[in-house]
Coordinates of C-alpha atoms in Angstrom, one line a residue:
M1 CA 12.3 -30.9 -8.6
A2 CA 9.4 -32.9 -7.9
S3 CA 11.5 -35.5 -6.8
E4 CA 13.0 -32.6 -4.1
T5 CA 9.6 -32.0 -2.6
S6 CA 9.2 -33.0 1.1
V7 CA 5.9 -33.5 2.7
A8 CA 5.5 -30.5 4.5
D9 CA 6.3 -28.8 0.8
E10 CA 3.2 -30.3 -0.3
K11 CA 0.8 -29.2 2.2
A12 CA 2.5 -25.7 0.8
P13 CA 1.2 -23.2 -1.8
A14 CA 2.7 -22.8 -5.1
G15 CA 6.2 -21.9 -6.0
L16 CA 7.1 -21.9 -1.7
S17 CA 9.0 -25.6 -2.6
R18 CA 11.7 -23.9 -4.4
Y19 CA 13.4 -21.9 -2.1
E20 CA 12.4 -23.6 0.7
A21 CA 14.2 -26.8 -1.2
D22 CA 16.9 -24.1 -1.5
A23 CA 17.1 -23.1 2.2
E24 CA 17.2 -26.1 3.5
D25 CA 20.1 -27.0 1.7
G26 CA 22.4 -24.2 3.3
Q27 CA 21.0 -24.9 6.6
E28 CA 22.2 -29.2 5.9
G29 CA 26.1 -27.2 4.1
G30 CA 28.8 -26.8 6.2
G31 CA 29.3 -29.1 8.7
D32 CA 32.3 -27.6 10.8
E33 CA 32.0 -26.6 13.9
K34 CA 32.5 -22.4 12.6
S35 CA 29.2 -23.1 10.3
R36 CA 26.8 -24.4 13.5
L37 CA 28.0 -21.5 15.9
S38 CA 27.3 -19.7 13.3
G39 CA 23.9 -21.0 12.7
L40 CA 22.9 -21.2 15.6
L41 CA 23.7 -17.7 17.0
W42 CA 23.7 -16.0 13.4
H43 CA 21.4 -17.8 11.5
G44 CA 17.4 -17.9 11.4
G45 CA 14.7 -19.0 10.3
S46 CA 12.3 -21.1 11.6
A47 CA 9.0 -20.0 13.0
Y48 CA 10.5 -20.3 16.5
D49 CA 12.9 -17.4 15.6
A50 CA 9.7 -15.4 14.0
W51 CA 8.0 -15.7 17.5
F52 CA 10.6 -14.5 18.9
S53 CA 11.5 -12.0 16.5
C54 CA 7.4 -10.4 16.0
A55 CA 7.5 -10.8 20.3
S56 CA 10.6 -9.0 21.1
N57 CA 9.5 -6.2 18.4
Q58 CA 6.0 -5.9 19.9
V59 CA 7.0 -4.1 23.3
A60 CA 10.1 -3.2 23.5
Q61 CA 10.1 0.1 25.2
V62 CA 6.4 0.6 24.9
L63 CA 6.5 -1.3 28.3
L64 CA 7.3 1.6 30.1
T65 CA 5.1 3.5 29.1
L66 CA 1.7 1.3 29.8
P67 CA 0.8 2.1 33.3
Y68 CA 1.2 5.9 31.4
S69 CA -2.0 5.4 29.1
F70 CA -3.6 3.4 32.1
A71 CA -3.2 6.8 34.5
Q72 CA -4.9 8.0 31.2
L73 CA -7.7 6.0 30.7
G74 CA -8.6 4.5 33.7
M75 CA -8.1 0.8 34.8
V76 CA -10.9 -1.2 33.1
S77 CA -10.6 0.4 29.4
G78 CA -6.6 0.3 30.2
I79 CA -7.3 -3.6 30.3
L80 CA -10.2 -4.2 27.5
F81 CA -8.1 -2.5 24.8
Q82 CA -5.1 -5.0 25.7
L83 CA -7.1 -6.8 25.4
F84 CA -8.9 -5.5 21.5
Y85 CA -6.2 -3.7 20.1
G86 CA -4.2 -7.0 20.7
L87 CA -6.7 -9.6 18.7
L88 CA -6.8 -6.4 15.7
G89 CA -3.2 -6.3 15.7
S90 CA -3.2 -10.0 15.1
W91 CA -5.3 -9.8 12.8
T92 CA -4.4 -7.6 10.3
A93 CA -0.7 -9.0 10.2
Y94 CA -2.5 -12.4 9.6
L95 CA -3.6 -10.6 5.7
I96 CA -0.5 -9.0 5.7
S97 CA 0.9 -12.9 5.1
I98 CA -1.7 -13.7 3.1
L99 CA -1.3 -11.0 0.7
Y100 CA 2.4 -11.9 1.6
L101 CA 2.1 -15.4 -0.1
E102 CA -0.4 -15.2 -1.9
Y103 CA 1.8 -12.3 -3.9
R104 CA 5.2 -14.1 -3.6
T105 CA 3.4 -17.5 -5.6
R106 CA 2.7 -14.4 -8.0
K107 CA 6.1 -14.3 -9.4
E108 CA 7.8 -17.4 -8.5
K109 CA 5.3 -18.9 -10.6
D110 CA 7.4 -16.7 -13.3
K111 CA 10.1 -17.6 -12.1
V112 CA 11.2 -14.4 -10.4
D113 CA 14.3 -15.4 -7.9
F114 CA 14.5 -14.0 -4.5
R115 CA 16.9 -15.2 -2.9
N116 CA 19.0 -12.2 -3.0
H117 CA 16.4 -9.9 -2.8
V118 CA 13.8 -9.9 0.9
I119 CA 11.0 -8.5 -0.6
Q120 CA 9.1 -5.9 1.9
W121 CA 5.8 -4.4 2.4
F122 CA 5.3 -1.7 -0.5
E123 CA 6.4 -4.4 -3.1
V124 CA 3.7 -6.9 -2.0
L125 CA 1.6 -3.9 -3.1
D126 CA 2.9 -3.0 -5.7
G127 CA 2.3 -6.0 -7.2
L128 CA -1.4 -6.9 -6.5
L129 CA -2.7 -3.8 -6.2
G130 CA 0.2 -1.4 -8.5
R131 CA 2.1 1.4 -8.0
H132 CA -0.5 3.5 -6.1
W133 CA -1.1 1.8 -4.0
R134 CA 2.3 1.3 -3.6
N135 CA 3.2 4.4 -3.4
V136 CA 0.8 4.7 -0.3
G137 CA 2.2 1.6 1.3
L138 CA 5.9 2.5 1.0
A139 CA 5.1 6.1 3.1
F140 CA 3.6 5.6 5.6
N141 CA 5.5 2.6 5.9
C142 CA 8.7 3.9 5.9
T143 CA 7.1 7.6 7.7
F144 CA 6.1 5.0 11.3
L145 CA 9.5 2.7 10.8
L146 CA 10.9 6.1 11.3
F147 CA 9.5 7.6 14.2
G148 CA 9.7 4.0 15.6
S149 CA 13.7 4.3 15.6
V150 CA 12.9 7.9 16.6
I151 CA 11.4 6.7 19.5
Q152 CA 14.1 3.7 20.2
L153 CA 17.2 6.3 21.1
I154 CA 14.5 8.0 24.0
G155 CA 13.6 5.6 25.6
C156 CA 17.5 4.9 25.7
A157 CA 18.2 8.6 27.1
S158 CA 14.3 8.5 29.3
N159 CA 16.0 5.3 31.0
I160 CA 19.9 5.9 31.0
Y161 CA 18.9 8.9 33.3
Y162 CA 17.6 7.4 35.7
V163 CA 20.7 5.4 36.2
N164 CA 23.1 7.9 35.9
D165 CA 21.4 11.5 36.1
H166 CA 25.2 13.1 35.4
L167 CA 24.5 14.2 32.3
D168 CA 21.0 14.9 30.7
K169 CA 18.5 13.2 28.5
R170 CA 19.5 15.1 25.3
T171 CA 23.8 13.8 26.4
W172 CA 22.7 10.4 26.0
T173 CA 20.5 10.3 23.2
Y174 CA 23.9 11.9 21.4
I175 CA 25.5 8.8 22.5
F176 CA 23.5 6.6 22.2
G177 CA 22.2 7.6 18.5
A178 CA 25.8 6.5 17.6
C179 CA 25.4 3.5 19.4
C180 CA 22.7 2.2 17.2
A181 CA 24.1 3.1 14.4
T182 CA 26.5 -0.1 14.8
T183 CA 23.2 -2.1 13.7
V184 CA 24.2 -0.7 10.3
F185 CA 26.1 -4.0 10.9
I186 CA 23.7 -6.7 10.8
P187 CA 23.1 -7.5 7.3
S188 CA 19.0 -9.2 7.3
F189 CA 16.0 -10.7 9.5
H190 CA 17.6 -14.2 9.2
N191 CA 20.9 -12.6 11.7
Y192 CA 18.5 -11.7 14.6
R193 CA 17.9 -14.9 16.3
V194 CA 20.2 -15.0 18.7
W195 CA 18.7 -11.1 19.5
S196 CA 15.5 -11.6 19.3
F197 CA 15.8 -14.3 22.1
L198 CA 17.3 -12.5 24.3
G199 CA 15.1 -9.3 24.1
L200 CA 12.3 -11.1 24.8
L201 CA 14.0 -12.1 27.5
M202 CA 14.9 -8.8 29.3
T203 CA 11.4 -7.2 28.5
T204 CA 10.1 -10.7 30.5
Y205 CA 12.8 -9.4 33.1
T206 CA 11.4 -5.7 33.1
A207 CA 7.8 -6.6 33.5
W208 CA 8.1 -8.8 36.0
Y209 CA 10.3 -6.3 37.3
I210 CA 7.6 -3.5 37.7
A211 CA 4.7 -5.5 38.8
V212 CA 6.5 -7.1 42.4
A213 CA 8.5 -3.8 42.5
S214 CA 4.8 -2.2 42.0
L215 CA 3.3 -5.0 44.5
M216 CA 5.6 -4.6 47.0
H217 CA 5.6 -0.6 47.1
G218 CA 2.6 -0.3 47.8
Q219 CA 0.1 2.0 47.4
A220 CA 1.7 5.9 47.5
D221 CA 0.5 7.9 50.0
A222 CA -3.4 9.6 48.8
V223 CA -3.3 7.9 45.7
K224 CA -5.7 8.6 43.1
H225 CA -7.3 6.7 40.9
S226 CA -9.0 9.5 38.7
G227 CA -8.5 7.9 35.1
P228 CA -10.3 8.6 33.3
T229 CA -10.7 13.0 33.4
T230 CA -11.1 13.9 30.5
I231 CA -11.7 13.5 26.4
M232 CA -8.1 14.4 25.1
L233 CA -6.1 12.4 28.1
Y234 CA -8.0 9.4 27.4
F235 CA -7.7 9.4 24.0
T236 CA -4.1 9.7 23.6
G237 CA -4.1 6.9 26.3
A238 CA -5.9 4.3 23.7
T239 CA -4.1 4.9 20.8
N240 CA -0.6 4.4 22.4
I241 CA -2.0 1.2 23.0
L242 CA -3.5 1.1 19.4
Y243 CA 0.2 1.7 18.7
T244 CA 1.5 -1.2 21.4
F245 CA -0.2 -3.8 19.7
G246 CA 0.8 -2.4 15.5
G247 CA 4.5 -4.6 15.3
H248 CA 4.3 -6.0 12.5
A249 CA 5.2 -3.2 9.9
V250 CA 8.2 -5.5 9.4
T251 CA 5.5 -8.8 8.8
V252 CA 7.0 -9.4 4.9
E253 CA 10.8 -8.5 6.1
V254 CA 10.2 -11.9 9.2
M255 CA 8.4 -13.5 7.3
H256 CA 10.5 -13.5 4.6
A257 CA 13.4 -14.3 6.2
M258 CA 11.8 -17.2 6.9
W259 CA 12.9 -20.9 5.6
R260 CA 8.7 -21.7 5.6
P261 CA 6.5 -18.3 5.0
Q262 CA 3.7 -20.4 5.3
K263 CA 3.7 -21.2 8.6
F264 CA 3.5 -18.0 10.0
K265 CA -0.1 -18.2 9.7
A266 CA -0.6 -18.0 13.6
I267 CA 2.3 -16.8 14.6
Y268 CA 2.2 -13.2 15.4
L269 CA -1.1 -14.4 17.6
L270 CA 0.6 -15.9 19.8
A271 CA 3.9 -13.7 19.7
T272 CA 1.0 -11.3 21.0
L273 CA -1.0 -13.9 23.9
Y274 CA 2.8 -13.6 25.2
V275 CA 2.7 -10.4 25.3
L276 CA -0.7 -9.8 27.1
T277 CA 1.5 -11.6 30.3
L278 CA 4.2 -9.0 30.5
T279 CA 2.3 -6.0 29.5
L280 CA -1.2 -7.2 31.5
P281 CA 0.6 -7.5 34.5
S282 CA 3.2 -4.2 35.4
A283 CA 0.8 -1.9 34.1
S284 CA -2.1 -2.9 36.5
A285 CA 0.1 -3.1 38.8
A286 CA 2.4 0.4 38.8
Y287 CA -1.2 2.3 38.2
W288 CA -2.7 0.4 40.7
A289 CA 0.4 1.9 43.2
F290 CA 1.3 5.9 41.7
G291 CA -2.7 6.5 40.0
D292 CA -2.4 10.2 38.8
E293 CA 0.7 11.0 39.5
L294 CA 1.9 8.2 35.8
L295 CA 0.6 11.4 35.0
T296 CA 3.8 12.8 35.4
H297 CA 5.9 10.7 35.1
S298 CA 5.1 8.7 31.4
N299 CA 8.6 6.9 32.1
A300 CA 6.6 4.3 34.6
L301 CA 10.9 3.3 35.8
S302 CA 11.0 6.9 37.3
L303 CA 9.1 6.3 40.0
L304 CA 10.5 2.9 41.3
P305 CA 12.6 3.2 43.7
R306 CA 16.6 2.8 42.6
D307 CA 17.6 -0.3 43.4
A308 CA 19.9 -2.7 41.3
W309 CA 17.0 -4.5 40.6
R310 CA 16.3 -1.4 39.1
D311 CA 19.0 -1.0 37.5
A312 CA 19.2 -4.7 36.0
A313 CA 15.8 -3.5 34.3
V314 CA 17.2 0.2 33.2
I315 CA 20.5 -1.9 31.8
L316 CA 18.5 -5.0 30.2
M317 CA 15.8 -2.2 28.1
L318 CA 18.7 -0.3 27.0
I319 CA 19.8 -3.7 25.1
H320 CA 16.5 -4.0 24.3
Q321 CA 15.9 -0.8 22.4
F322 CA 19.1 -1.2 20.6
I323 CA 18.0 -4.6 18.6
T324 CA 14.5 -2.9 18.0
F325 CA 16.5 -0.2 17.3
G326 CA 17.8 -3.1 14.4
F327 CA 14.4 -3.5 14.1
A328 CA 13.1 -0.6 13.2
C329 CA 15.8 0.4 11.1
T330 CA 16.6 -2.9 8.8
P331 CA 13.0 -2.1 6.5
L332 CA 14.7 1.4 5.9
Y333 CA 18.0 0.1 5.2
F334 CA 17.1 -2.6 3.0
V335 CA 14.3 0.6 1.3
W336 CA 17.8 3.0 0.3
E337 CA 20.1 -0.5 -0.7
K338 CA 17.8 -0.7 -3.6
L339 CA 17.3 3.0 -4.8
I340 CA 20.9 3.3 -4.8
G341 CA 21.3 -0.1 -6.6
L342 CA 23.5 -1.8 -3.5
H343 CA 20.6 -5.1 -2.4
D344 CA 22.7 -7.5 -4.0
C345 CA 25.8 -6.5 -3.3
R346 CA 27.9 -8.6 -1.9
S347 CA 29.7 -6.5 0.6
L348 CA 29.1 -6.4 4.4
C349 CA 30.9 -2.8 4.8
K350 CA 30.5 -1.5 1.0
R351 CA 26.4 -1.6 2.6
A352 CA 27.5 -0.4 6.1
A353 CA 29.1 2.5 4.8
A354 CA 25.1 3.7 2.8
R355 CA 23.2 3.4 5.1
L356 CA 24.5 5.6 7.8
P357 CA 22.7 8.2 6.3
V358 CA 19.5 6.6 7.4
V359 CA 20.7 6.9 11.1
I360 CA 21.7 10.9 10.9
P361 CA 17.6 11.9 10.0
I362 CA 16.5 9.5 12.5
W363 CA 19.5 10.6 15.2
F364 CA 17.9 14.1 15.5
L365 CA 14.3 13.8 15.4
A366 CA 14.5 11.8 18.5
I367 CA 16.9 15.2 19.8
I368 CA 13.8 17.7 18.7
F369 CA 11.2 15.7 19.6
P370 CA 12.5 13.6 23.0
F371 CA 8.2 13.3 24.7
F372 CA 8.9 10.0 25.4
G373 CA 5.2 8.2 26.1
P374 CA 3.1 11.5 24.0
I375 CA 5.3 10.7 21.1
N376 CA 4.2 7.2 21.1
S377 CA 1.0 8.1 21.3
A378 CA 0.8 10.4 17.6
V379 CA 3.0 7.8 16.0
G380 CA -0.4 5.5 17.3
S381 CA -3.1 7.8 15.9
L382 CA -1.2 9.2 12.3
L383 CA 0.8 5.9 10.9
V384 CA 0.9 3.0 12.9
S385 CA -3.5 3.3 11.7
F386 CA -2.9 3.7 8.1
T387 CA 0.8 1.8 8.2
V388 CA -0.7 -2.3 10.1
Y389 CA -4.9 -1.7 10.2
I390 CA -6.2 0.0 7.8
I391 CA -4.0 -0.6 4.4
P392 CA -3.5 -4.2 4.9
A393 CA -7.2 -4.4 5.4
M394 CA -7.6 -2.7 2.5
A395 CA -6.1 -4.4 0.1
H396 CA -6.5 -7.5 1.3
M397 CA -11.1 -6.5 0.4
V398 CA -9.4 -5.2 -3.0
T399 CA -6.7 -8.0 -3.9
F400 CA -10.0 -10.7 -3.5
R401 CA -13.4 -8.0 -4.8
S402 CA -13.1 -10.6 -7.6
P403 CA -14.9 -14.5 -7.6
Q404 CA -12.0 -15.3 -9.6
S405 CA -9.1 -14.2 -8.0
R406 CA -11.1 -16.0 -4.8
E407 CA -11.4 -19.1 -6.0
N408 CA -7.8 -18.9 -7.4
A409 CA -6.3 -17.3 -3.6
V410 CA -3.5 -19.2 -2.4
E411 CA -4.8 -19.1 1.2
R412 CA -8.8 -18.8 2.3
P413 CA -9.6 -17.0 5.5
P414 CA -10.0 -19.0 8.4
R415 CA -14.5 -20.6 8.7
F416 CA -14.1 -19.4 12.4
A417 CA -14.0 -16.2 11.2
G418 CA -16.9 -16.8 8.4
G419 CA -15.2 -16.9 5.8
W420 CA -15.4 -14.8 2.6
T421 CA -17.9 -13.0 3.9
G422 CA -16.6 -12.9 7.2
A423 CA -12.9 -11.6 6.5
Y424 CA -15.2 -8.8 4.3
V425 CA -16.7 -8.6 7.6
I426 CA -14.2 -7.5 10.5
N427 CA -11.9 -5.6 7.1
S428 CA -14.7 -3.4 7.2
F429 CA -15.2 -3.2 10.8
V430 CA -11.1 -2.5 10.7
V431 CA -11.4 0.2 8.8
A432 CA -14.0 2.4 9.6
W433 CA -12.9 1.4 14.4
V434 CA -9.0 3.1 13.5
L435 CA -10.4 5.2 10.5
V436 CA -12.8 7.0 13.3
V437 CA -11.3 6.3 16.8
G438 CA -7.8 5.5 15.9
F439 CA -7.3 8.6 13.1
G440 CA -9.8 10.0 14.2
F441 CA -10.5 11.2 17.6
G442 CA -7.3 9.9 18.3
G443 CA -5.1 12.1 15.7
W444 CA -7.1 15.2 17.9
A445 CA -5.8 14.0 21.3
S446 CA -3.0 13.1 20.3
I447 CA -1.2 15.9 19.1
T448 CA -3.3 17.9 21.4
N449 CA -1.1 16.7 24.0
F450 CA 2.4 16.4 21.9
V451 CA 1.7 19.9 20.7
Q452 CA 1.2 21.2 25.3
Q453 CA 4.7 19.7 25.3
V454 CA 5.7 21.8 23.2
S455 CA 4.5 24.8 24.5
T456 CA 5.7 23.6 27.9
F457 CA 9.0 22.3 27.4
G458 CA 10.2 23.7 24.1
L459 CA 11.7 22.0 20.9
F460 CA 15.1 19.7 22.1
A461 CA 14.4 19.9 25.5
K462 CA 17.8 19.3 27.3
C463 CA 15.7 16.9 29.8
Y464 CA 12.4 16.3 28.9
Q465 CA 10.4 15.6 32.9
C466 CA 13.4 14.8 34.7
P467 CA 12.9 14.5 38.6
P468 CA 14.4 17.0 40.3
H469 CA 17.2 16.1 42.3
P470 CA 17.4 15.4 45.8
A471 CA 19.3 18.5 46.2
L472 CA 17.4 20.8 45.0
A473 CA 14.9 19.6 47.5
S474 CA 15.9 22.9 49.9
P475 CA 13.8 26.0 50.6
S476 CA 15.8 28.1 48.5
P477 CA 15.3 27.0 44.7
M478 CA 17.8 29.5 42.8
A479 CA 20.6 27.9 45.6
P480 CA 23.4 26.3 43.2
S481 CA 24.1 22.2 42.9
P482 CA 27.2 21.1 43.3
S483 CA 25.9 18.4 42.8
M484 CA 24.2 18.7 39.5
P485 CA 25.9 21.3 37.6
F486 CA 24.6 22.0 33.5
G487 CA 22.5 25.3 35.5
F488 CA 21.0 24.5 31.8
N489 CA 16.9 25.6 31.3
M490 CA 15.3 22.6 31.1
T491 CA 11.9 24.5 28.6
G492 CA 14.9 23.8 25.7
M493 CA 16.1 26.8 23.6
F494 CA 13.3 27.1 21.6
A495 CA 10.7 27.8 24.3
P496 CA 11.8 30.3 27.3
M497 CA 9.7 29.9 30.4
S498 CA 9.5 32.7 32.8
A499 CA 9.8 30.6 36.4
P500 CA 6.7 30.2 38.7
S501 CA 7.3 33.2 40.7
P502 CA 8.0 36.6 40.7
A503 CA 11.4 37.0 40.1
P504 CA 13.7 40.8 39.8
A505 CA 14.3 39.3 36.5
P506 CA 13.7 36.2 34.2
A507 CA 16.5 33.4 34.9
P508 CA 16.5 29.7 34.0
M509 CA 14.0 27.7 35.6
H510 CA 15.8 25.8 38.1
L511 CA 14.2 21.9 38.5
G512 CA 13.0 21.5 41.9
S513 CA 10.9 25.2 40.6
L514 CA 9.9 23.1 37.5
H515 CA 8.9 19.9 39.1
H516 CA 6.8 22.4 40.5
H517 CA 5.1 24.4 38.3
H518 CA 4.0 20.9 36.1
R519 CA 2.0 20.2 39.1
H520 CA -0.8 22.9 37.6
H521 CA 0.2 21.7 34.2
R522 CA -0.5 17.5 35.2
H523 CA -2.9 17.9 32.6
G524 CA -0.9 18.5 29.5
L525 CA 1.6 15.3 30.1

């Protein structure tokens, strides 16, 4: 095997060259046109594929809620938090990649073959630190990915409503839940090559559409930029940005899909730099144009004029959210396959059928909690803070706590970070900051805001933050609308709310009166 090792393999960590040789053999095999087309669109494992996967997965629907976060934080804090959490996220993604290489190298020295097995984060923790770390990592990672998938479904329903409001958002959630269930047929992250590429193009279009459309719209009448107004809203917005740059819960799976995983080192940082070119202009321009109005419109597209450009952005984001749903769900599929003993099954249909039970709870939770925007902050503070910030930083410190482990490390910390001492200082800062600011203050703020959404709209809300239909803007707010035949109570089935104006008998709140009512509750949105 030594004679077959390339120059690039000589620089690779021990134990990886055999895997790389197998991967390259697979690339060179199959010279017919069908195999070449399949390789071009389907089988991806290069550093470019990993970059597209990281960049595409990092932004997704959260791009639409960042202007909402700017309204909570204010312009200066919004920009600073994006830069700060972008760096923090890149550092912890680097730590995860180092721990993956360390685990894989040790296992392959023991002749463990991973060609029919996808390594996951909880297995890395198990191999390096034991079963207690594995259990904690598995619990946080699976719960985060579960709610990450839920957020994609909520985003799909929220977006499509602004193109077609003949169905309420809850009905759209039913429809897109069925559509997203088709991701069970995508075997692994090797097969996201064309989807990652297209997803990033779609996000790029949407980001620059929001920026340009907001600037062309100009500032709204009597626009106000009063953020931050309360501590609760401030930390709610901050945790949403923490969630934005915490999309590296699938880092291990993306690395495992690479032909040369050791090339991942700076990929997440480069992906973050590109994402910042999308998030900063779009969020800043939308907040400049609409100001405090964003506090009651967590989806930025809801404030932009309806035209072909906006409809195109909505459709592209829908496709991208389908892709991101698959990104978040695929690691859950792997965990479920390993649990029921089908992970090494070669039949795609059997694996797809076995994966379906994973989609059902995601579908159900998206219907229960349709709070687009606030749910991002809650997930960021309670789950992302531990999954991709605190646990990786602590795991890196514990794994390399002894002089012997540091001496035999596959990858040492970079010199610009201060070597081992600098790495420990940075890791300690990450743990302390995210624990106090992200989980502590952020958890309090986001949960308080989330509870306010539940008390205002109720669970199973039929149409969260739906704008009033034009036909309902008449002086008689309770008149029936022929073009809006729903006649539903938007407060949800578990939290009936009386109309804000006196009425002789309780009645379902009308869309127009609800909009008026919400203007008195802006602080809770």
